[in-house]
Each structure stands twice: as structure tokens, then as C-alpha cells.
PDB file of C-alpha atoms in Angstrom:
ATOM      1  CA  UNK A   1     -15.671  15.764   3.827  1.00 88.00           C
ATOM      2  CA  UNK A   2     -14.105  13.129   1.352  1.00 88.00           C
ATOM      3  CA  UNK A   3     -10.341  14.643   2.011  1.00 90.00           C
ATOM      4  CA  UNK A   4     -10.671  14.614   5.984  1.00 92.00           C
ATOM      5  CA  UNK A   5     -11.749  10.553   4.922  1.00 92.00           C
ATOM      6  CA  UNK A   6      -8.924  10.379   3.058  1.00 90.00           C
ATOM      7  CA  UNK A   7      -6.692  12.083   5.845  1.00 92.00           C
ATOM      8  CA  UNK A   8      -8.478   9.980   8.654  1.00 93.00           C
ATOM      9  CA  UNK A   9      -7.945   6.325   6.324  1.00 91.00           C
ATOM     10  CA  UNK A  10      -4.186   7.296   5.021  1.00 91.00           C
ATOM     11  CA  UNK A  11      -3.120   7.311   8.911  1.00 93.00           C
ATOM     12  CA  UNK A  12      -4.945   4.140   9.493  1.00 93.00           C
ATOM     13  CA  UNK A  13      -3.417   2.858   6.680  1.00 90.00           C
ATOM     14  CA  UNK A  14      -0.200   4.009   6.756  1.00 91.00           C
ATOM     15  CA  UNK A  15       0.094   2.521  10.313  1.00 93.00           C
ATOM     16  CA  UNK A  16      -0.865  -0.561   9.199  1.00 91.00           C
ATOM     17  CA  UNK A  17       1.635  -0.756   6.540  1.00 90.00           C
ATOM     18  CA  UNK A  18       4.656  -0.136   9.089  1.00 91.00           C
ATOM     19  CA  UNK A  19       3.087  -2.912  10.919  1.00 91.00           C
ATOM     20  CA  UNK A  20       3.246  -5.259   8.123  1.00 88.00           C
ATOM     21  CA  UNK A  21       6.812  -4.511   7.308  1.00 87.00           C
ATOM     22  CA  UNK A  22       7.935  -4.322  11.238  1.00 87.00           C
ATOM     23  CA  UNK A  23       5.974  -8.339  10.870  1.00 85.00           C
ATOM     24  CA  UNK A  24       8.038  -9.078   8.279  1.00 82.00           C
ATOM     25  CA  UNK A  25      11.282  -8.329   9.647  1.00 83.00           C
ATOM     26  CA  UNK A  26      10.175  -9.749  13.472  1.00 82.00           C
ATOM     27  CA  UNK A  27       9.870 -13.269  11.386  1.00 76.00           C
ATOM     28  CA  UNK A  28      13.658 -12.604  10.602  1.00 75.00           C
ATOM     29  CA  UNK A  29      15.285 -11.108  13.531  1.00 73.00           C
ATOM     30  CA  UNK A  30      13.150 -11.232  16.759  1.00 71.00           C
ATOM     31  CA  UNK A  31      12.904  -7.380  16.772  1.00 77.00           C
ATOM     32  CA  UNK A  32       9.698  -6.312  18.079  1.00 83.00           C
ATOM     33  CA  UNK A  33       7.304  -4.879  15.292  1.00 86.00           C
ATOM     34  CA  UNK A  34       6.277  -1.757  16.968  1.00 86.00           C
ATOM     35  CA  UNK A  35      10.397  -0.889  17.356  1.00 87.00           C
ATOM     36  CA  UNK A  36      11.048  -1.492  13.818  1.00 87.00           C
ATOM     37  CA  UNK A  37       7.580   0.519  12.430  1.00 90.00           C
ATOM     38  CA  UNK A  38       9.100   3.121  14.737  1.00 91.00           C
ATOM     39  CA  UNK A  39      12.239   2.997  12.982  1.00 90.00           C
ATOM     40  CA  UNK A  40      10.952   2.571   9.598  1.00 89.00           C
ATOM     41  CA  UNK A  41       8.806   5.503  10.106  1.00 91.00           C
ATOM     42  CA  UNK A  42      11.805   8.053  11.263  1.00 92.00           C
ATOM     43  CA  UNK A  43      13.224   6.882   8.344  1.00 89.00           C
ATOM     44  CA  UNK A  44      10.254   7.223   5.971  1.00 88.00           C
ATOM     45  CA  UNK A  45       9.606  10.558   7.387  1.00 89.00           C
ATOM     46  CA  UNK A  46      13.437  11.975   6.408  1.00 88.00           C
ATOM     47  CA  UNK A  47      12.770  10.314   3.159  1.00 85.00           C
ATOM     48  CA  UNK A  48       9.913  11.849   2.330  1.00 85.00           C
ATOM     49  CA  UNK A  49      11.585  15.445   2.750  1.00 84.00           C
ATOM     50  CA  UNK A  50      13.670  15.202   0.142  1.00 75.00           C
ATOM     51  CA  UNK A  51      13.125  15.877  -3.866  1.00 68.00           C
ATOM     52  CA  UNK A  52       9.743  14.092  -5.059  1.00 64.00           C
ATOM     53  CA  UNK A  53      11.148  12.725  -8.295  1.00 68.00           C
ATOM     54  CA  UNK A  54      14.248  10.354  -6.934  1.00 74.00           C
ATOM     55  CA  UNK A  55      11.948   8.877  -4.220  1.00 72.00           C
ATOM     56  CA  UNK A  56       9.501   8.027  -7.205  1.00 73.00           C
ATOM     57  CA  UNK A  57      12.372   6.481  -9.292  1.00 80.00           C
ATOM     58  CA  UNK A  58      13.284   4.392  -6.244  1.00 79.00           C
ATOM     59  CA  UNK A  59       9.907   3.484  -5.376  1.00 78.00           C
ATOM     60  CA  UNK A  60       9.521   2.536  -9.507  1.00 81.00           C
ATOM     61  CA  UNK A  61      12.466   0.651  -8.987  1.00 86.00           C
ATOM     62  CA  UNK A  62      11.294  -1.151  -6.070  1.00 84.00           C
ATOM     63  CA  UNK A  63       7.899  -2.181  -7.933  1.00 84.00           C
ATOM     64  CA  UNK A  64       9.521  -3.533 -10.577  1.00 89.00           C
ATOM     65  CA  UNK A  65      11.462  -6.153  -8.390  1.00 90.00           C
ATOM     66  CA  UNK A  66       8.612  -6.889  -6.697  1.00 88.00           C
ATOM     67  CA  UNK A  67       6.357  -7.351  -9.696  1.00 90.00           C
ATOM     68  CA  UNK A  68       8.863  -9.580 -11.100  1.00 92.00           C
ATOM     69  CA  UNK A  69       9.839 -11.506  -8.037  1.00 91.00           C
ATOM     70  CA  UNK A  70       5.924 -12.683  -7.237  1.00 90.00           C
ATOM     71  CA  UNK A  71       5.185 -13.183 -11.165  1.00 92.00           C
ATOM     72  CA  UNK A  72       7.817 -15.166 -11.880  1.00 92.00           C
ATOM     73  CA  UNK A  73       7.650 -16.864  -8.197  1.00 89.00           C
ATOM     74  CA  UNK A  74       4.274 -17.714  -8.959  1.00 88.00           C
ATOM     75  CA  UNK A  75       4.563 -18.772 -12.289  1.00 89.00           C
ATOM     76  CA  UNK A  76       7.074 -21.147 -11.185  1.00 87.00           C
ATOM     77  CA  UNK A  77       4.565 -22.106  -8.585  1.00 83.00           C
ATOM     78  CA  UNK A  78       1.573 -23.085 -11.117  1.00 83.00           C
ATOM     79  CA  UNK A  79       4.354 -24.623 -13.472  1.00 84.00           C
ATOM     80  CA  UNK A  80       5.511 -26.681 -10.775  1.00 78.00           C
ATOM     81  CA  UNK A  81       1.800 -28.151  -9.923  1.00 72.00           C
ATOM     82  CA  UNK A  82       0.879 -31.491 -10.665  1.00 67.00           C
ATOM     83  CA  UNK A  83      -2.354 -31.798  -9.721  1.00 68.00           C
ATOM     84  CA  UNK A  84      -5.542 -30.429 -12.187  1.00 70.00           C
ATOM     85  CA  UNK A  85      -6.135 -27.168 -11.670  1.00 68.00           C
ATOM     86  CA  UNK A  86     -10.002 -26.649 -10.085  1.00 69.00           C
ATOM     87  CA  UNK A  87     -11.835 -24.791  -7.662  1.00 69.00           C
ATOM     88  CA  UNK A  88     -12.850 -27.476  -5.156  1.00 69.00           C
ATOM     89  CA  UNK A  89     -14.620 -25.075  -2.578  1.00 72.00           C
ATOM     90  CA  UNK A  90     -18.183 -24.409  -2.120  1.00 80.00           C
ATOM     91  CA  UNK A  91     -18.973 -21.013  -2.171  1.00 83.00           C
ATOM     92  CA  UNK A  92     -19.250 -18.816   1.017  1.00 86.00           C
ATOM     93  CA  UNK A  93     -21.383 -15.573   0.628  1.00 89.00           C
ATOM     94  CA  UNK A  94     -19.254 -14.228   4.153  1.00 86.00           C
ATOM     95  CA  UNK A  95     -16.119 -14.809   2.507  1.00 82.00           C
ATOM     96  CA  UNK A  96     -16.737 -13.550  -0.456  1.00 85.00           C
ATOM     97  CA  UNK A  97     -17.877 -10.566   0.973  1.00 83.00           C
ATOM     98  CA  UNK A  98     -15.022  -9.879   3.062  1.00 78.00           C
ATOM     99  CA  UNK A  99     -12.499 -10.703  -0.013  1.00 78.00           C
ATOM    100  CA  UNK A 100     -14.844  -7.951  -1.581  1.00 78.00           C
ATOM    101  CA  UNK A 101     -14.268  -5.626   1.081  1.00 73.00           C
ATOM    102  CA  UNK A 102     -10.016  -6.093   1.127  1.00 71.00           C
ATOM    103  CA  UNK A 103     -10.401  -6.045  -3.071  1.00 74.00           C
ATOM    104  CA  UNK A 104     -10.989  -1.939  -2.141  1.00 68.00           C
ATOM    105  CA  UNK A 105      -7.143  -1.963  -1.657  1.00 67.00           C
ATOM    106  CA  UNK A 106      -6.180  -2.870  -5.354  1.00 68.00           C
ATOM    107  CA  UNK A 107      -8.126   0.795  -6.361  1.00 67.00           C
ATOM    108  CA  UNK A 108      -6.627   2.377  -3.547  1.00 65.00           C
ATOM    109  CA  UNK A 109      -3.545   4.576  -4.226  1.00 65.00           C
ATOM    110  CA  UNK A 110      -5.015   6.009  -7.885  1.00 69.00           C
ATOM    111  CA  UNK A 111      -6.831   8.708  -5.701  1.00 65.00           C
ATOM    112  CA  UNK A 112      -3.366   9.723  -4.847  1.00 67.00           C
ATOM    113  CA  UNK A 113      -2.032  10.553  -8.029  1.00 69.00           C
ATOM    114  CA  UNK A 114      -3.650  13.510  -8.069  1.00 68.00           C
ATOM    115  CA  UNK A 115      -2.443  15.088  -5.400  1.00 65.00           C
ATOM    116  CA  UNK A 116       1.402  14.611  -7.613  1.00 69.00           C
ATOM    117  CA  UNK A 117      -0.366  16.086 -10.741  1.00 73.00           C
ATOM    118  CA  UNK A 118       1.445  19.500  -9.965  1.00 73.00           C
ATOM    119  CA  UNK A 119       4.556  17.707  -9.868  1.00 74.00           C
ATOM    120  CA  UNK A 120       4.919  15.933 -13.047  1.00 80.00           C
ATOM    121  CA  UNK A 121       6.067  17.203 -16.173  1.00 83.00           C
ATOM    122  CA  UNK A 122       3.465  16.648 -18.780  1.00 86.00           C
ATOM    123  CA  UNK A 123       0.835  15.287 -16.704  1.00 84.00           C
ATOM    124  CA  UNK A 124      -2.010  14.819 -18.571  1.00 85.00           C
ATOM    125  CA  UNK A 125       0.476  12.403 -21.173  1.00 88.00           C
ATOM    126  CA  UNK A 126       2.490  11.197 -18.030  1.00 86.00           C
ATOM    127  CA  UNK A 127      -0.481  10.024 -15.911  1.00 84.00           C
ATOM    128  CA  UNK A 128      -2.796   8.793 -18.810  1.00 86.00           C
ATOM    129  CA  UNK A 129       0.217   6.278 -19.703  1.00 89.00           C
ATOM    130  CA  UNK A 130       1.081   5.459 -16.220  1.00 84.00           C
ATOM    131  CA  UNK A 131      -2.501   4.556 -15.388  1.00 83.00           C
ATOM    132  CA  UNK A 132      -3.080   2.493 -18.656  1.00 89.00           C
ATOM    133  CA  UNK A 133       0.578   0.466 -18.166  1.00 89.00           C
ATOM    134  CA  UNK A 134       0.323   0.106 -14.318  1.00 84.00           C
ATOM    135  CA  UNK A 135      -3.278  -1.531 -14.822  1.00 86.00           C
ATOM    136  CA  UNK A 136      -2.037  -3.841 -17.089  1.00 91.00           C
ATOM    137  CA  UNK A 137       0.868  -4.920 -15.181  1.00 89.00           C
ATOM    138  CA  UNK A 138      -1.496  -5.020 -11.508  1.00 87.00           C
ATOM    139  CA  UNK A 139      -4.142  -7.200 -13.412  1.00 89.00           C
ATOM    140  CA  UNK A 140      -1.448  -9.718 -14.345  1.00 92.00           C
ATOM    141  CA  UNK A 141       0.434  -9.849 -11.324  1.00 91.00           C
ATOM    142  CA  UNK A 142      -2.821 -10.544  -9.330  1.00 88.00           C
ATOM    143  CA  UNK A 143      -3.668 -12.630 -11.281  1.00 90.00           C
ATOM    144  CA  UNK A 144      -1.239 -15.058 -11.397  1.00 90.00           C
ATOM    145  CA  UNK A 145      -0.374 -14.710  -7.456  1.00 89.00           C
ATOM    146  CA  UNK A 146      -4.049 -15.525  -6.470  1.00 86.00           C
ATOM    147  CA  UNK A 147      -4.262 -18.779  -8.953  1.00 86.00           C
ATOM    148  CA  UNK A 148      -0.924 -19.710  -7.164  1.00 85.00           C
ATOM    149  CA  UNK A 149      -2.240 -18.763  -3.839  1.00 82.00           C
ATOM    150  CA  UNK A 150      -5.220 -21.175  -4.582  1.00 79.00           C
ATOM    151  CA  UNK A 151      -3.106 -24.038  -6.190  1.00 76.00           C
ATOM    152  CA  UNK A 152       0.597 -23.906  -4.787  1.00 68.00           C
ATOM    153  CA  UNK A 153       2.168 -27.222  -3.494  1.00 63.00           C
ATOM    154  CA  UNK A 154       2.666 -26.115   0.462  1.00 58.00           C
ATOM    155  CA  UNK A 155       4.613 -29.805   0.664  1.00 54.00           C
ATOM    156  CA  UNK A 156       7.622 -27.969  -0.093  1.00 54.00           C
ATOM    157  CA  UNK A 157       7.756 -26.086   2.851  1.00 55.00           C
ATOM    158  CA  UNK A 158       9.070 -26.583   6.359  1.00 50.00           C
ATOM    159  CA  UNK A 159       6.184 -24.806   7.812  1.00 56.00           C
ATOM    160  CA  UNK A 160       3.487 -26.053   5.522  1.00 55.00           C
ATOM    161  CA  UNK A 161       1.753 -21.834   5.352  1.00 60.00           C
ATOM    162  CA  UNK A 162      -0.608 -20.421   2.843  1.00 65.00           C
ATOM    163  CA  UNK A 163       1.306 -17.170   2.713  1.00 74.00           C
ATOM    164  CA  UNK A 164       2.636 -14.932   0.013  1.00 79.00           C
ATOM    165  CA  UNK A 165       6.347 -16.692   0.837  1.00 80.00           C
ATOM    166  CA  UNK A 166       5.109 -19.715  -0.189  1.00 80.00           C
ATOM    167  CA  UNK A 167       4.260 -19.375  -4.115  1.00 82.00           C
ATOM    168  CA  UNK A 168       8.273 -18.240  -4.461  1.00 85.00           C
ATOM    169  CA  UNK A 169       9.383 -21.326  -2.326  1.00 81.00           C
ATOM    170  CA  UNK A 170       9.570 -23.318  -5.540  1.00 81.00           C
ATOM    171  CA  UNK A 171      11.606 -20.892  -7.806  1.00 84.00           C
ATOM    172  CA  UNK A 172      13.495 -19.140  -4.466  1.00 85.00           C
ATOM    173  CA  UNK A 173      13.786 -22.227  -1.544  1.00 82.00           C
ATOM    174  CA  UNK A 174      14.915 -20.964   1.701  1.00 81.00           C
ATOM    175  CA  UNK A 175      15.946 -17.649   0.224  1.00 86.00           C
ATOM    176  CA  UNK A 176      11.596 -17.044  -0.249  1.00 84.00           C
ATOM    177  CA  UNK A 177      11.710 -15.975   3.417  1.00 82.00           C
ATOM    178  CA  UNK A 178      14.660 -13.368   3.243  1.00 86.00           C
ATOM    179  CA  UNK A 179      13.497 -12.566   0.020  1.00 88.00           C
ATOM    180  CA  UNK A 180      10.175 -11.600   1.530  1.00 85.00           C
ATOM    181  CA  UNK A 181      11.045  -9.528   4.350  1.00 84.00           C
ATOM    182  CA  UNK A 182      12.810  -7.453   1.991  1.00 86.00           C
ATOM    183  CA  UNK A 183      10.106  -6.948  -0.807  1.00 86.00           C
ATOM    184  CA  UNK A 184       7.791  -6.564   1.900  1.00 84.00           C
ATOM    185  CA  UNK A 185       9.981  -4.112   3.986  1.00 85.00           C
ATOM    186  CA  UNK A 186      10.739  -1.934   0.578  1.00 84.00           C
ATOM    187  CA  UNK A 187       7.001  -1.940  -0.920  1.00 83.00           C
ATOM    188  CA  UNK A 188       5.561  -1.049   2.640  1.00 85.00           C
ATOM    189  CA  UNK A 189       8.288   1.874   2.487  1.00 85.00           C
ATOM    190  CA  UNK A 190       7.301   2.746  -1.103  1.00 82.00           C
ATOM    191  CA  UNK A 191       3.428   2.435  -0.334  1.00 83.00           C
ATOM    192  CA  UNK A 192       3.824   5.007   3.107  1.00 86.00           C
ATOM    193  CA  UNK A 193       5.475   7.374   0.807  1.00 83.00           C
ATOM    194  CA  UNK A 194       2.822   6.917  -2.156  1.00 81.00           C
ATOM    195  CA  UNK A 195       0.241   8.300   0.545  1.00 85.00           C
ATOM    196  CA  UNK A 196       1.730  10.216   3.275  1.00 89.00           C
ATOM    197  CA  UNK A 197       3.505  12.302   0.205  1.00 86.00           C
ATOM    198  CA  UNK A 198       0.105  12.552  -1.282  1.00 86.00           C
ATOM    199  CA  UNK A 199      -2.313  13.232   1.465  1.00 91.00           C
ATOM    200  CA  UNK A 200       0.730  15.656   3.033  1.00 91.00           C
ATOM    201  CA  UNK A 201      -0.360  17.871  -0.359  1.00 90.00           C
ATOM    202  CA  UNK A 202      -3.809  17.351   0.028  1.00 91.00           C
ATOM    203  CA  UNK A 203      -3.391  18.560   4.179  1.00 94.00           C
ATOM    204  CA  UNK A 204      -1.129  21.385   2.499  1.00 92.00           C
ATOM    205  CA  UNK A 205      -3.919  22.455   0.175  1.00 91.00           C
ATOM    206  CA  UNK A 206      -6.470  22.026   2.154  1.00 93.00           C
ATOM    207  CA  UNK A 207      -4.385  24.936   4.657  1.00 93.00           C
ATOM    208  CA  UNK A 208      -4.116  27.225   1.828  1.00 91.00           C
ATOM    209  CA  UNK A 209      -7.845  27.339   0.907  1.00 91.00           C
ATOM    210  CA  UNK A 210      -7.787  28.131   4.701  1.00 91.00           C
ATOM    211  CA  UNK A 211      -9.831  25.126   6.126  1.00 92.00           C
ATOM    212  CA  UNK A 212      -7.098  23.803   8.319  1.00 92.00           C
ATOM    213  CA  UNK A 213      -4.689  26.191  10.169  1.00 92.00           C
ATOM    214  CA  UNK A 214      -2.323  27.772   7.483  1.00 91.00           C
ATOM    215  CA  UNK A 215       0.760  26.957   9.025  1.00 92.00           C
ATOM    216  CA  UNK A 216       0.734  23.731   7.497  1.00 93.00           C
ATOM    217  CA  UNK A 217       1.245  25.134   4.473  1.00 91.00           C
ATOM    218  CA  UNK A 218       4.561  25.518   4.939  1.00 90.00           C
ATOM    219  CA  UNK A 219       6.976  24.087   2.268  1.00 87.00           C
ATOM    220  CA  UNK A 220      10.608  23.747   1.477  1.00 83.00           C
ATOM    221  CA  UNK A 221      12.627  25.552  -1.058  1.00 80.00           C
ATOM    222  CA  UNK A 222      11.699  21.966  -3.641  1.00 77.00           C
ATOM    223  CA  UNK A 223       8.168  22.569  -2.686  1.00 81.00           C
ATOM    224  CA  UNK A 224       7.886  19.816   0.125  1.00 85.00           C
ATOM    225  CA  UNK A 225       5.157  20.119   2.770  1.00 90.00           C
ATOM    226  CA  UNK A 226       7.220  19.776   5.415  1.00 91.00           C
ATOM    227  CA  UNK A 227       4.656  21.294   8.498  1.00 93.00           C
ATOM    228  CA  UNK A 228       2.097  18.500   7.017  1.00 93.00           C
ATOM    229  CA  UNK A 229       4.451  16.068   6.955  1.00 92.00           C
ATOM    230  CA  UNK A 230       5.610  15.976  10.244  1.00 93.00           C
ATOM    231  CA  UNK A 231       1.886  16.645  11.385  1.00 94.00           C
ATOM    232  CA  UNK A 232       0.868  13.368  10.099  1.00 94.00           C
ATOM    233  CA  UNK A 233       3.839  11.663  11.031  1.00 94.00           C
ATOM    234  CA  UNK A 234       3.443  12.588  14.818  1.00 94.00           C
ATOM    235  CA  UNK A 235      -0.348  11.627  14.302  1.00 95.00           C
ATOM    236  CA  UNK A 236       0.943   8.108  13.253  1.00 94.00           C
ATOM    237  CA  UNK A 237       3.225   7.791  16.363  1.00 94.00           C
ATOM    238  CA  UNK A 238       0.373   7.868  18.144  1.00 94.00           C
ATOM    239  CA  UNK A 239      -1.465   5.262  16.623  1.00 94.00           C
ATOM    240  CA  UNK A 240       1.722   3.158  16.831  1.00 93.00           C
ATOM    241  CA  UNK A 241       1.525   4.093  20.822  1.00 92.00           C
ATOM    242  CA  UNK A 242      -2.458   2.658  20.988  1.00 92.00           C
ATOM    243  CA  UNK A 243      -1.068  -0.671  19.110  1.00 91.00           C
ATOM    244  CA  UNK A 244       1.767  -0.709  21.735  1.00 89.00           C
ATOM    245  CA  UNK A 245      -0.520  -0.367  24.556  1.00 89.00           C
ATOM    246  CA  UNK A 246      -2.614  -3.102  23.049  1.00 87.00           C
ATOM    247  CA  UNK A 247      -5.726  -0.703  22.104  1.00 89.00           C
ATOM    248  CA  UNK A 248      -5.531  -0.981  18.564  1.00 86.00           C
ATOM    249  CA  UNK A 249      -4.337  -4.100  16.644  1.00 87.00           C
ATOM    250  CA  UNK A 250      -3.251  -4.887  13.251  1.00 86.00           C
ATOM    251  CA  UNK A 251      -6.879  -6.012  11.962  1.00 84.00           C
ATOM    252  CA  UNK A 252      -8.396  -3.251  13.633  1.00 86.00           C
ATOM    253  CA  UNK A 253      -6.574  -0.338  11.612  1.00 89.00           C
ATOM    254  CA  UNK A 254      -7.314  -2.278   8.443  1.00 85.00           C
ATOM    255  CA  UNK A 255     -11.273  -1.955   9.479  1.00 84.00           C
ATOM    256  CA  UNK A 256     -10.129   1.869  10.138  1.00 88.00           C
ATOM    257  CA  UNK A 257      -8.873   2.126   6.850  1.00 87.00           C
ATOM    258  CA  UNK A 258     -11.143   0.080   4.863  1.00 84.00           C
ATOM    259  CA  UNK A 259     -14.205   2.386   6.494  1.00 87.00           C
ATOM    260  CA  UNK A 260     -12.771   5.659   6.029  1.00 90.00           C
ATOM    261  CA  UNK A 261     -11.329   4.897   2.336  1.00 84.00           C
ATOM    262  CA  UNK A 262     -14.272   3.220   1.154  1.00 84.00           C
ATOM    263  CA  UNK A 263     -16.878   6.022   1.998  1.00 88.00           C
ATOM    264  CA  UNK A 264     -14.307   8.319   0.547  1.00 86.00           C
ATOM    265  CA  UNK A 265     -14.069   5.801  -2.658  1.00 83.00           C
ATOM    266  CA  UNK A 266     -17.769   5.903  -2.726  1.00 87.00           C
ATOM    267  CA  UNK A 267     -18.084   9.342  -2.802  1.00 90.00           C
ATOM    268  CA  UNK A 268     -15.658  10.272  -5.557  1.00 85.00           C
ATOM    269  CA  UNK A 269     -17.986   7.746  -7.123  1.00 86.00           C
ATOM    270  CA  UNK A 270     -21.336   9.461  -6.558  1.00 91.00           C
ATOM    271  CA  UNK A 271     -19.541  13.013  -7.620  1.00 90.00           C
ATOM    272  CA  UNK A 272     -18.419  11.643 -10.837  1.00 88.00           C
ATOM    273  CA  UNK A 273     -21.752   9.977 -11.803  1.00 91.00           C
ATOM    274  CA  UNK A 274     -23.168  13.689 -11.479  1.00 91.00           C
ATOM    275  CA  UNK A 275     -20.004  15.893 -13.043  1.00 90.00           C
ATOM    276  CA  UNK A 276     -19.150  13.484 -15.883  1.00 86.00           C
ATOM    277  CA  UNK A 277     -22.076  14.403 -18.632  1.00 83.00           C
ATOM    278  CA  UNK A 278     -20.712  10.768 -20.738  1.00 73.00           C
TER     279      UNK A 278
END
């Protein structure tokens, strides 16, 4: 029950995230978003057949930029602030709640590592010091982009927006916006591939313990699911269709998601609270 979650949220999800990126780019071209979350998804797709461990140095690669890019960016931002620093805003219990509910996205993605375990050279070393260094780095990168969020000078651009673009406008200028599209169009890339790679094994898995149809079991000669691959892939394309035909939108698959991922969250919870004795 918790992988077909999984499965179910990961295509919500991953739709979303060629959604975002295909925003991104409309903001710098004019292309329409559902052409270029087509496109990005072809190309995701090809990607993702290929050898597992230079599509995680790339998507390492990519993080790091990223990471550095909205630190610094942000840093720069609270630097750059003249005013004191304070929370002027009454609380609001709705608000809260629903920043609760999106805060299930920061967790999301370590589920995933599993499904790589069989892939990694020395994984119980490997992941234990991934986890640990990633956390660290995530913690402080949040943290410093949400105090910028809350306390960036929005004077200093054109538009005068509360978006992620405009904590880097300080460091960056006009660049932010270019600058953007392209972290945004290479960590949406690097995110798909982070789950559709992982819940591909899972699907995969799941066929040879024979409770889906065993022809998605099929793999390549470097072990690639390909059958589940392209399963999920043509699943996606039709979620892309709905949001074309104006069915779906972009804040509906992130309810999707957020539903299916949570109960599946919440259930690895409940199973470790009974299987771990400490």
C-alpha cells in the first residue's frame, strides 16, 4: 500500500516539477509551459536510461551550484538590509498550517535513497555520510533563504516580487532572472531523476515479487529499468495532457502529491515506531 502511494505521489510530483521548470523558462522565452515540460520530459526520460552513477555526479554537480548560488544570494540579501531584523506579523493558525503541510517536501526525496541502496558501493558508509552532510547543508541553505525571503529589500527590483529571484537580485542584478530559469530548469531535471529513477526500481521490484505484471521488470545490460521507466513516463504524459486540457492545474498536482506522499510518509512512520525496538 505505501509503494503504490509512493508510485501514485512521484507522478503527481514529478509532473509538477516539469511544470515549474517549463514556468521558469515561459518567464524567459514565451514558450508555453506544457511544450517545454514535454520537452524536458523526452529529455529526462533518455537521461534517465543511461548509467546511474554519471547522472548522480551531474545532478551533485548541479546541487552544489544551486546551494551556493541561493546561500550566497541570500546572504548578500540579509547583508544588504538596513532595516532591524523582526517578525512584524501576527500569527495565522491557516497559514501556518499550510506552510506545515508544503514543509513535507524538505523530507521528501530521503525515502528514495533506498531504492539506489543496490547501486552504491559501500552503502551503509556511503549513505550514512551522505545523509548526515546533506542535512547539514539543507538546514543551512533553508535557513538563510527563508530569513531573506522574510527580510529582502524588494525596492531593488523592477517588478517589486516576493519570489526566490529576488533574494539574488542584490548579489546577481538583472542576471537573478536568467540565473533562475537555469537553476530552476537544472534542479527540476535533477529532482525528476532523483524520483522517477527511484520509484522506476521500486515499480521494477515490486514486478519481480510478482505484484505488478513482470514485464516491467525488464532491465538493461547496466541494470536500468527501462519497461518501468517508460511506463511512468507515458503515465506522466498524461497528466501533462489533463493540465493541457485545463483539468488539472499546477496547485492541484501539488495537493496530489502532498496527499499521496504524506500518508505514505506517515506510514513509514507508524512501521518504524513498531520495528525499531530503541
Amino acid at each position: 500500500l505505501a509503494s503504490f502511494y509512493l508510485i501514485i505521489g512521484v507522478i503527481f510530483g514529478a509532473s509538477a516539477v516539469l511544470l515549474t521548470a517549463g514556468q521558469y523558462i515561459e518567464q524567459l522565452n514565451g514558450a508555453s509551459t506544457t511544450t517545454v515540460s514535454y520537452i524536458l520530459l523526452a529529455v529526462c526520460t533518455l537521461l534517465l536510461l543511461g548509467r546511474v552513477h554519471w547522472l548522480g555526479k551531474i545532478a551533485f554537480a548541479v546541487s552544489v551550484i544551486a546551494a551556493t548560488v541561493l546561500f550566497s544570494g541570500g546572504l548578500k540579501s540579509l547583508i544588504s538590509h538596513t532595516d532591524p531584523i523582526a517578525i512584524a506579523t501576527s500569527f495565522n493558525f491557516s497559514n501556518f498550517s499550510y506552510a506545515i503541510l508544503i514543509l513535507f517536501w524538505a523530507i521528501f526525496g530521503w525515502e528514495i535513497i533506498g531504492n539506489y541502496s543496490a547501486d552504491v558501493i559501500e552503502p551503509k558508509k556511503t549513505i550514512t555520510r551522505a545523509i548526515i552532510m546533506s542535512m547539514i547543508v539543507i538546514s543551512i541553505v533553508y535557513l538563510v533563504v527563508a530569513a531573506a525571503m522574510q527580510w529582502s529589500n524588494l525596492s531593488e527590483l523592477s517588478d517589486g516580487s516576493l519570489t526566490i529571484t529576488s533574494i539574488i537580485y542584490p548579489l546577481f542584478g538583472n542576471a537573478s532572472y536568467v540565473i533562475m530559469a537555469m537553476l530552476a530548469l537544472f534542479l527540476c531535471s535533477s529532482t525528476y531523476f532523483l524520483y522517477i529513477g527511484g520509484v522506476s526500481r521500486l515499480v521494477a521490484s515490486m514486478a519481480n515479487e510478482k505484484v505488478l505484471p513482470a514485464i516491467l521488470n525488464k532491465r538493461t545490460s547496466h541494470g536500468i529499468p527501462v519497461i518501468a521507466v517508460l511506463s511512468i513516463s507515458v503515465l506522466i504524459i498524461g497528466v501533462l495532457g489533463f493540465v493541457q486540457a485545463g483539468l488539472f492545474h499546477l496547485a492541484t498536482l501539488v495537493a496530489f502529491a502532498n496527499s499521496f506522499l504524506t500518508i505514505n510518509a506517515l506510514i513509514g512512520i507508524l512501521a518504524g515506531i513498531v520495528l525499531i525496538p530503541n
